[in-house]
Amino acid sequence: MLPISEKTIRSSFVNASRKEVTDLTLPTDLETLDWESIDFLGWRDPKTARRAYVVVPTLEGDLVGILFRQAEASPRARAQCSWCQDVKLPNDVVFYAAKRSGKAGRNGNTVGTLVCQDFQCSRNVRRPVPPAYEGYDVEAARLRRIEDLQLRVASFAAEL
């Protein structure tokens, strides 16, 4: 992902009101973030409980900002992240819901997904996978996981 500015982040949101965008708390580490090792920018709002944000590059190269609300209930069993699909998750997975953009969102329509609680998906897919068999190309598998994450995240953003 390419570095993005505060202004670009705020203007990218498609399912948030102007007040919500104005009130959002940006991550404090934007200047020091390793942009090459992330596929999307995701963070939880430290001021508002159960609120989170992601900024996702689309397949066309545009940015889509999404405001999420975390469900109050947690999954009963250990859930798998829909985005990174890592089977050895070192973190919790929660259900996030997002209002749809436009008229559908104003009518209360939402779309939801199970995602790593603190959006560690980029880190998860970059971990080397254990070789499945002799001669297994671990690096190719890692690159395929990164591409799959980018496609799943962009597909979710397109649903809004």
Coordinates of C-alpha atoms in Angstrom, one line a residue:
M1 CA 0.0 0.0 0.0
L2 CA 1.2 3.5 -0.7
P3 CA 1.5 6.1 2.0
I4 CA -1.7 8.2 2.4
S5 CA -2.3 11.6 4.1
E6 CA -4.8 12.5 6.8
K7 CA -6.8 14.5 4.2
T8 CA -6.9 11.5 1.8
I9 CA -8.0 9.2 4.6
R10 CA -10.8 11.4 5.7
S11 CA -12.1 12.0 2.2
S12 CA -12.1 8.2 1.4
F13 CA -15.0 7.2 3.7
V14 CA -18.1 6.1 1.8
N15 CA -20.4 5.0 4.7
A16 CA -19.8 7.7 7.3
S17 CA -21.4 11.0 7.9
R18 CA -19.4 14.2 7.8
K19 CA -19.6 14.4 11.6
E20 CA -18.3 10.9 12.0
V21 CA -15.4 11.6 9.6
T22 CA -14.6 14.8 11.4
D23 CA -14.7 13.1 14.8
L24 CA -12.7 10.0 13.9
T25 CA -9.4 9.5 15.6
L26 CA -6.6 8.8 13.2
P27 CA -3.7 6.4 14.0
T28 CA -0.8 8.1 15.6
D29 CA 1.9 6.2 13.7
L30 CA 1.0 7.3 10.1
E31 CA 4.5 8.8 9.5
T32 CA 6.4 5.7 10.8
L33 CA 4.1 3.0 9.4
D34 CA 5.8 0.4 7.2
W35 CA 3.4 1.0 4.2
E36 CA 5.0 -1.7 2.1
S37 CA 4.0 -4.4 4.6
I38 CA 0.3 -3.6 4.8
D39 CA -2.4 -4.3 2.3
F40 CA -5.0 -1.9 4.0
L41 CA -4.9 0.6 6.8
G42 CA -7.1 -0.6 9.7
W43 CA -7.4 0.7 13.3
R44 CA -9.7 0.8 16.2
D45 CA -11.0 4.1 17.6
P46 CA -9.5 4.6 21.1
K47 CA -12.2 7.2 22.0
T48 CA -15.3 5.3 20.9
A49 CA -15.9 1.8 22.0
R50 CA -16.5 -0.8 19.3
R51 CA -15.8 1.5 16.5
A52 CA -13.1 0.8 13.9
Y53 CA -12.0 2.0 10.5
V54 CA -10.3 0.6 7.4
V55 CA -9.0 2.3 4.3
V56 CA -8.8 -0.2 1.4
P57 CA -7.2 0.2 -2.0
T58 CA -9.6 -1.1 -4.7
L59 CA -8.5 -3.1 -7.7
E60 CA -8.7 0.1 -9.7
G61 CA -6.3 1.9 -7.4
D62 CA -8.9 4.1 -5.6
L63 CA -9.2 4.2 -1.8
V64 CA -12.4 3.3 0.1
G65 CA -12.7 4.2 3.7
I66 CA -15.1 2.0 5.8
L67 CA -16.5 2.8 9.2
F68 CA -17.1 -0.4 11.2
R69 CA -19.0 -1.1 14.4
Q70 CA -18.0 -4.2 16.4
A71 CA -20.8 -6.5 17.5
E72 CA -21.4 -6.6 21.2
A73 CA -21.5 -10.4 21.3
S74 CA -18.4 -12.4 20.5
P75 CA -18.4 -15.6 18.4
R76 CA -19.1 -18.6 20.6
A77 CA -16.3 -20.7 19.0
R78 CA -12.9 -19.6 17.7
A79 CA -13.7 -18.0 14.4
Q80 CA -11.6 -17.7 11.3
C81 CA -10.9 -14.3 9.8
S82 CA -12.8 -13.9 6.5
W83 CA -10.0 -11.7 5.1
C84 CA -6.7 -13.4 5.9
Q85 CA -8.2 -16.9 6.5
D86 CA -5.2 -17.7 8.7
V87 CA -5.8 -21.0 10.5
K88 CA -3.2 -20.3 13.2
L89 CA -4.4 -16.9 14.3
P90 CA -2.4 -15.3 17.1
N91 CA -5.2 -12.9 17.8
D92 CA -9.0 -12.7 18.3
V93 CA -11.6 -12.5 15.5
V94 CA -14.7 -10.3 15.9
F95 CA -17.7 -9.5 13.9
Y96 CA -17.7 -6.0 12.3
A97 CA -20.7 -4.5 10.6
A98 CA -20.6 -1.5 8.2
K99 CA -23.5 0.6 6.9
R100 CA -23.8 0.4 3.1
S101 CA -23.1 3.6 1.3
G102 CA -25.8 5.8 -0.3
K103 CA -29.5 5.3 0.1
A104 CA -29.2 1.7 1.2
G105 CA -27.1 2.8 4.2
R106 CA -29.5 5.6 5.1
N107 CA -32.3 2.9 5.1
G108 CA -30.3 0.9 7.7
N109 CA -28.8 -1.8 5.4
T110 CA -25.5 -3.2 6.6
V111 CA -22.9 -5.7 5.5
G112 CA -20.8 -7.6 8.0
T113 CA -17.7 -9.8 8.2
L114 CA -15.5 -11.6 10.7
V115 CA -12.1 -9.9 10.8
C116 CA -9.0 -9.9 13.1
Q117 CA -9.9 -7.7 16.0
D118 CA -7.0 -5.2 15.5
F119 CA -6.7 -5.8 11.7
Q120 CA -3.5 -7.9 11.9
C121 CA -4.4 -9.6 8.6
S122 CA -1.4 -8.2 6.6
R123 CA 1.0 -9.5 9.3
N124 CA -0.7 -12.9 9.3
V125 CA -0.5 -13.5 5.6
R126 CA 3.2 -12.5 5.5
R127 CA 4.2 -15.2 8.0
P128 CA 5.9 -18.1 6.3
V129 CA 3.7 -21.1 6.0
P130 CA 5.0 -24.6 6.9
P131 CA 5.9 -26.6 3.8
A132 CA 3.0 -28.9 2.9
Y133 CA 5.3 -31.4 1.1
E134 CA 8.9 -31.8 -0.1
G135 CA 9.6 -29.2 -2.8
Y136 CA 6.7 -27.0 -1.7
D137 CA 7.4 -23.3 -2.6
V138 CA 6.9 -21.5 0.7
E139 CA 7.6 -18.1 -0.8
A140 CA 5.1 -18.6 -3.6
A141 CA 2.5 -19.7 -1.1
R142 CA 3.1 -16.6 1.0
L143 CA 2.8 -14.3 -2.1
R144 CA -0.5 -16.0 -3.0
R145 CA -1.8 -15.5 0.5
I146 CA -1.0 -11.7 0.2
E147 CA -2.7 -11.5 -3.2
D148 CA -5.8 -13.4 -1.9
L149 CA -6.0 -11.0 1.1
Q150 CA -5.9 -8.0 -1.2
L151 CA -8.7 -9.5 -3.4
R152 CA -11.0 -10.4 -0.4
V153 CA -10.6 -6.9 1.1
A154 CA -11.2 -5.1 -2.2
S155 CA -14.3 -7.4 -2.8
F156 CA -15.7 -6.5 0.6
A157 CA -15.2 -2.8 -0.1
A158 CA -17.0 -3.2 -3.4
E159 CA -20.1 -4.6 -1.6
L160 CA -20.7 -1.3 0.1

